[in-house]
Every structure is written in structure tokens, then in C-alpha cells.
Amino acid sequence: MAVNGTTTPANSQMSSLPRVGDEEEGVGQLITDLQEKGTNFVLLQKTPQILELQTILKDRTTNHSDFVFNADRLMRLVIEECLNHLPFTEHTVTTPTGFRYEGIQFNRGNCGVSLCRSGEAMEVSLRQCCRCIRIGKILIGDEQKVLYARLLPDIQSRRVLLLYPTIGSGTTVCKAIEVLKEARVPDENIYLVSLFISPTGLKNITRKYPYITVVASDITSLYPNHFSTSYFGAV
């Protein structure tokens, strides 16, 4: 069942599963506040599969190979969910047996922007879902200084999937959104896609930019802040 873009378990078995994010103080009220002010926040359904993937990524004993494999799976699921919220139009096709099928077709004009370095890990999953999608990059250094920004020249007319797997305070993401807005991207065309977002980060981002769409698998302070090192194998 979905309420204002937030997906929740559909049966009693799912509701009995542990939900780390819901155990965080104030998370339930935060979600309610977001709904009341019209923010489109989407949380993945807490299935056993999702919970296992989150557990593996948070486990400090997970080796590099297992971390990459399971991170790729969870990133793919989050991106797939984000695609469900992009605009589409009705589209009718003819089947091989000659029947008309009334389906849909997503509107053109989507692109990705990865927030370096960890955001680059999500590029493969995005291209697996959208084969020919174009992806830009933003690199933000110390003191929130923009070191590099490669954006599409027509990005102001596109819907932008901003990729960043783990969000703590949200300061870096806010700076990246500022870069997008300077490029004249409307708030409603920005889709922040993340695996783990802290309650503080979610609050800070949506307070400043209430009309963006945020898609995540978990709201938790126990996010794997070692994500980039574990995924890329950096020392």
C-alpha cells in the first residue's frame, strides 16, 4: 500500500519484520511532516529481500565482492522504483498476433547526474534500467566547494536523477541541488535517488528543497558511511 508516495508492507507478515528506520526517534513524525507539506518521499517496501541486502551492506565483516554484488542489487531496486514516478503517456501497440494492446510509454527527456565519488557506483544500475540515458557528474570538495560539474547543455528541460547512495547530514546533496538549480533545473524535475538517508539529512534536504522527489531504501542513522571504500576497494 502506498500513501503519498511512501510504500509500506502489504500484509501482517511484512509488518512484523524489523524496521530499523522506524525505530529511529522522530522518523514517523518526519514522514508525516513531509506528507503534509507535499514532499514526494518514496520508501522501498520492507520485504525480507530488501532487509537482507541492507543487512549485508551494513555488516562490517562483508567482503568486497559480496558488498559490490549486493549493493548493485539494491541500487537497481531503488532506481527501478524511482522510474515508477517519472511521467508517462498512454501508448497503443499491435501484438504479433494482431491484437491492439493499450499500454504506456515513458516520456523522453530523462538524465542522470552522479555525485562523485560514491554516486558513480549507481551509474551502472541506471544504465541497466535505461540503456541509452546520458549521465553527468558533480564533484564537491572540502568546504562545499564545487570542484567539477559536467552537465548536459539542455539539462534545464530534463528530469534529473541525482545519484548518491548514502546521505548523512545532507549538506553535500544540498550543494549539488544548488548546482542543478543554477543550471535552471526546476525542483519538481529533480529526483534524489539514495540507498540510505539519515533522518537529519532527509530533514535538511527537504526543508530547503521541499518540492523535489526523494527515493530511498531506508531512513536510518546506521547508514554504511564506508560505502565508497567498500564498493571501489579504495585504501
Short mmCIF file of C-alpha atoms in Angstrom, two decimals:
data_model
loop_
_atom_site.label_atom_id
_atom_site.label_comp_id
_atom_site.label_asym_id
_atom_site.label_seq_id
_atom_site.Cartn_x
_atom_site.Cartn_y
_atom_site.Cartn_z
CA MET A 1 0.00 0.00 0.00
CA ALA A 2 1.30 3.47 -0.89
CA VAL A 3 0.45 6.73 0.85
CA ASN A 4 1.72 9.94 -0.79
CA GLY A 5 4.49 8.02 -2.49
CA THR A 6 5.61 6.05 0.59
CA THR A 7 5.36 2.29 0.08
CA THR A 8 4.59 0.13 3.13
CA PRO A 9 4.25 -3.65 3.67
CA ALA A 10 1.04 -5.14 2.31
CA ASN A 11 0.43 -7.90 4.86
CA SER A 12 0.86 -8.72 8.52
CA GLN A 13 3.91 -10.88 7.90
CA MET A 14 5.76 -7.91 6.42
CA SER A 15 4.64 -5.61 9.24
CA SER A 16 6.20 -7.96 11.80
CA LEU A 17 9.64 -7.60 10.25
CA PRO A 18 12.18 -5.34 11.97
CA ARG A 19 12.33 -1.82 10.56
CA VAL A 20 15.49 -0.04 11.70
CA GLY A 21 14.39 3.25 10.17
CA ASP A 22 11.06 3.24 12.03
CA GLU A 23 12.90 2.68 15.32
CA GLU A 24 14.78 5.96 14.90
CA GLU A 25 13.36 8.65 17.15
CA GLY A 26 11.17 11.06 15.23
CA VAL A 27 11.22 9.21 11.88
CA GLY A 28 7.49 8.55 11.87
CA GLN A 29 6.75 12.20 12.58
CA LEU A 30 9.25 13.25 9.92
CA ILE A 31 7.44 11.22 7.27
CA THR A 32 4.13 12.71 8.37
CA ASP A 33 5.58 16.23 8.14
CA LEU A 34 6.89 15.55 4.63
CA GLN A 35 3.49 14.33 3.50
CA GLU A 36 1.75 17.37 4.95
CA LYS A 37 3.98 19.82 3.12
CA GLY A 38 3.66 17.93 -0.17
CA THR A 39 7.13 16.42 -0.48
CA ASN A 40 7.12 13.30 -2.63
CA PHE A 41 9.14 10.91 -0.48
CA VAL A 42 9.26 7.26 -1.58
CA LEU A 43 10.48 4.49 0.73
CA LEU A 44 11.01 0.99 -0.63
CA GLN A 45 8.74 -1.73 0.71
CA LYS A 46 10.44 -3.53 3.60
CA THR A 47 10.47 -7.05 2.16
CA PRO A 48 12.80 -9.78 3.50
CA GLN A 49 14.91 -9.37 0.37
CA ILE A 50 15.40 -5.63 0.96
CA LEU A 51 16.19 -6.16 4.62
CA GLU A 52 18.80 -8.80 3.84
CA LEU A 53 20.52 -6.55 1.30
CA GLN A 54 20.57 -3.70 3.83
CA THR A 55 21.95 -6.03 6.50
CA ILE A 56 24.79 -7.22 4.27
CA LEU A 57 25.79 -3.66 3.35
CA LYS A 58 25.78 -2.54 6.99
CA ASP A 59 27.81 -5.53 8.18
CA ARG A 60 31.45 -4.54 8.72
CA THR A 61 32.58 -8.12 8.00
CA THR A 62 31.14 -8.16 4.45
CA ASN A 63 33.96 -8.66 1.95
CA HIS A 64 34.48 -6.50 -1.14
CA SER A 65 32.98 -8.95 -3.65
CA ASP A 66 29.81 -9.52 -1.62
CA PHE A 67 29.45 -5.81 -0.91
CA VAL A 68 29.58 -4.88 -4.60
CA PHE A 69 27.19 -7.67 -5.63
CA ASN A 70 24.55 -6.79 -3.04
CA ALA A 71 24.99 -3.03 -3.42
CA ASP A 72 24.35 -3.39 -7.16
CA ARG A 73 21.18 -5.34 -6.44
CA LEU A 74 19.83 -2.73 -4.01
CA MET A 75 20.80 0.18 -6.27
CA ARG A 76 18.93 -1.45 -9.14
CA LEU A 77 15.80 -1.83 -7.00
CA VAL A 78 15.89 1.79 -5.82
CA ILE A 79 16.37 3.09 -9.36
CA GLU A 80 13.56 0.87 -10.66
CA GLU A 81 11.28 2.38 -8.00
CA CYS A 82 12.31 5.89 -8.97
CA LEU A 83 11.39 5.18 -12.60
CA ASN A 84 7.85 4.38 -11.42
CA HIS A 85 7.44 8.05 -10.54
CA LEU A 86 8.52 9.54 -13.86
CA PRO A 87 5.79 10.88 -16.20
CA PHE A 88 4.41 8.74 -18.99
CA THR A 89 1.77 8.80 -21.71
CA GLU A 90 -0.64 6.17 -22.98
CA HIS A 91 0.73 4.16 -25.88
CA THR A 92 -1.03 1.56 -28.03
CA VAL A 93 0.85 -1.18 -29.87
CA THR A 94 -0.09 -4.15 -32.05
CA THR A 95 0.90 -7.59 -30.75
CA PRO A 96 2.46 -10.31 -33.00
CA THR A 97 -0.99 -11.95 -33.15
CA GLY A 98 -2.60 -8.76 -34.45
CA PHE A 99 -4.33 -7.54 -31.29
CA ARG A 100 -4.15 -3.96 -30.02
CA TYR A 101 -2.59 -3.52 -26.58
CA GLU A 102 -3.14 -0.28 -24.69
CA GLY A 103 -0.03 0.33 -22.60
CA ILE A 104 2.19 3.25 -21.66
CA GLN A 105 5.41 4.87 -22.79
CA PHE A 106 7.65 6.93 -20.52
CA ASN A 107 8.25 10.48 -21.65
CA ARG A 108 11.63 11.24 -23.13
CA GLY A 109 13.99 13.76 -21.56
CA ASN A 110 15.44 11.97 -18.53
CA CYS A 111 19.09 12.06 -17.48
CA GLY A 112 21.28 11.09 -14.56
CA VAL A 113 23.78 13.09 -12.50
CA SER A 114 26.12 11.19 -10.21
CA LEU A 115 27.54 12.91 -7.17
CA CYS A 116 31.18 11.79 -7.15
CA ARG A 117 32.69 9.60 -5.95
CA SER A 118 30.20 7.17 -4.42
CA GLY A 119 27.40 8.27 -6.74
CA GLU A 120 29.34 6.85 -9.68
CA ALA A 121 28.63 3.37 -8.30
CA MET A 122 24.98 3.85 -9.24
CA GLU A 123 25.67 4.64 -12.90
CA VAL A 124 25.80 1.00 -14.00
CA SER A 125 22.45 0.23 -12.37
CA LEU A 126 20.89 3.28 -14.01
CA ARG A 127 22.17 2.24 -17.44
CA GLN A 128 20.88 -1.29 -16.88
CA CYS A 129 17.41 0.22 -16.47
CA CYS A 130 17.77 3.00 -19.08
CA ARG A 131 20.23 1.76 -21.67
CA CYS A 132 20.93 5.00 -23.53
CA ILE A 133 20.48 7.51 -20.72
CA ARG A 134 23.02 10.32 -20.54
CA ILE A 135 24.78 10.89 -17.21
CA GLY A 136 26.54 13.99 -15.92
CA LYS A 137 28.77 14.39 -12.87
CA ILE A 138 29.25 16.77 -9.96
CA LEU A 139 32.28 16.69 -7.65
CA ILE A 140 32.15 18.64 -4.41
CA GLY A 141 35.26 19.05 -2.29
CA ASP A 142 36.11 20.41 1.13
CA GLU A 143 34.11 23.33 2.48
CA GLN A 144 31.38 22.51 -0.05
CA LYS A 145 33.38 23.86 -2.96
CA VAL A 146 32.27 22.67 -6.40
CA LEU A 147 35.41 21.23 -7.99
CA TYR A 148 33.82 19.86 -11.14
CA ALA A 149 30.42 19.88 -12.82
CA ARG A 150 29.70 18.29 -16.17
CA LEU A 151 26.03 18.73 -17.01
CA LEU A 152 24.06 18.30 -20.21
CA PRO A 153 23.64 21.60 -22.09
CA ASP A 154 19.84 21.18 -22.14
CA ILE A 155 19.53 19.88 -18.57
CA GLN A 156 17.02 22.60 -17.67
CA SER A 157 14.44 20.83 -19.84
CA ARG A 158 15.14 17.34 -18.48
CA ARG A 159 14.14 15.32 -15.44
CA VAL A 160 17.28 14.64 -13.41
CA LEU A 161 18.00 11.53 -11.35
CA LEU A 162 20.59 12.69 -8.78
CA LEU A 163 22.57 9.63 -7.63
CA TYR A 164 24.12 9.42 -4.16
CA PRO A 165 23.97 6.11 -2.22
CA THR A 166 24.43 7.25 1.39
CA ILE A 167 23.36 10.58 2.87
CA GLY A 168 24.38 11.80 6.32
CA SER A 169 23.89 15.49 7.04
CA GLY A 170 22.63 16.21 3.52
CA THR A 171 25.00 19.17 3.11
CA THR A 172 26.73 17.76 0.02
CA VAL A 173 23.42 16.87 -1.61
CA CYS A 174 22.06 20.38 -0.95
CA LYS A 175 25.10 21.82 -2.67
CA ALA A 176 24.60 19.51 -5.66
CA ILE A 177 20.95 20.55 -5.92
CA GLU A 178 22.09 24.17 -5.79
CA VAL A 179 24.31 23.44 -8.81
CA LEU A 180 21.34 21.94 -10.66
CA LYS A 181 19.16 24.94 -9.83
CA GLU A 182 21.88 27.29 -11.07
CA ALA A 183 21.57 25.34 -14.34
CA ARG A 184 17.81 26.20 -14.22
CA VAL A 185 16.54 22.72 -13.36
CA PRO A 186 13.12 23.09 -11.64
CA ASP A 187 12.75 21.50 -8.21
CA GLU A 188 9.96 19.23 -9.41
CA ASN A 189 12.28 17.77 -12.07
CA ILE A 190 14.88 16.64 -9.51
CA TYR A 191 14.71 13.03 -8.27
CA LEU A 192 17.18 12.27 -5.48
CA VAL A 193 17.96 8.53 -5.51
CA SER A 194 19.73 7.03 -2.49
CA LEU A 195 20.11 3.73 -0.66
CA PHE A 196 20.37 5.08 2.89
CA ILE A 197 19.42 8.52 4.15
CA SER A 198 19.64 9.72 7.74
CA PRO A 199 16.67 11.45 9.39
CA THR A 200 18.80 14.58 9.77
CA GLY A 201 19.83 14.54 6.11
CA LEU A 202 16.27 14.00 4.90
CA LYS A 203 15.04 16.85 7.07
CA ASN A 204 17.78 19.25 5.96
CA ILE A 205 17.33 18.50 2.26
CA THR A 206 13.54 18.64 2.18
CA ARG A 207 13.42 21.75 4.35
CA LYS A 208 15.49 23.59 1.76
CA TYR A 209 14.02 21.88 -1.31
CA PRO A 210 10.50 20.64 -0.41
CA TYR A 211 9.35 20.04 -3.98
CA ILE A 212 11.96 17.52 -5.14
CA THR A 213 11.26 13.77 -5.16
CA VAL A 214 13.33 11.61 -2.78
CA VAL A 215 13.58 7.83 -3.27
CA ALA A 216 15.45 5.66 -0.73
CA SER A 217 15.51 2.13 0.66
CA ASP A 218 15.92 3.17 4.29
CA ILE A 219 15.79 6.10 6.70
CA THR A 220 18.45 5.39 9.29
CA SER A 221 21.40 6.86 11.14
CA LEU A 222 23.08 3.46 10.79
CA TYR A 223 23.98 4.04 7.17
CA PRO A 224 27.23 2.49 5.82
CA ASN A 225 29.45 5.58 5.71
CA HIS A 226 32.21 3.31 4.40
CA PHE A 227 30.24 2.77 1.18
CA SER A 228 32.74 4.29 -1.27
CA THR A 229 35.70 2.46 0.25
CA SER A 230 33.85 -0.86 0.40
CA TYR A 231 32.47 -0.57 -3.14
CA PHE A 232 35.53 0.67 -5.01
CA GLY A 233 38.05 -1.10 -2.83
CA ALA A 234 39.98 2.09 -2.11
CA VAL A 235 42.52 2.05 0.70
#
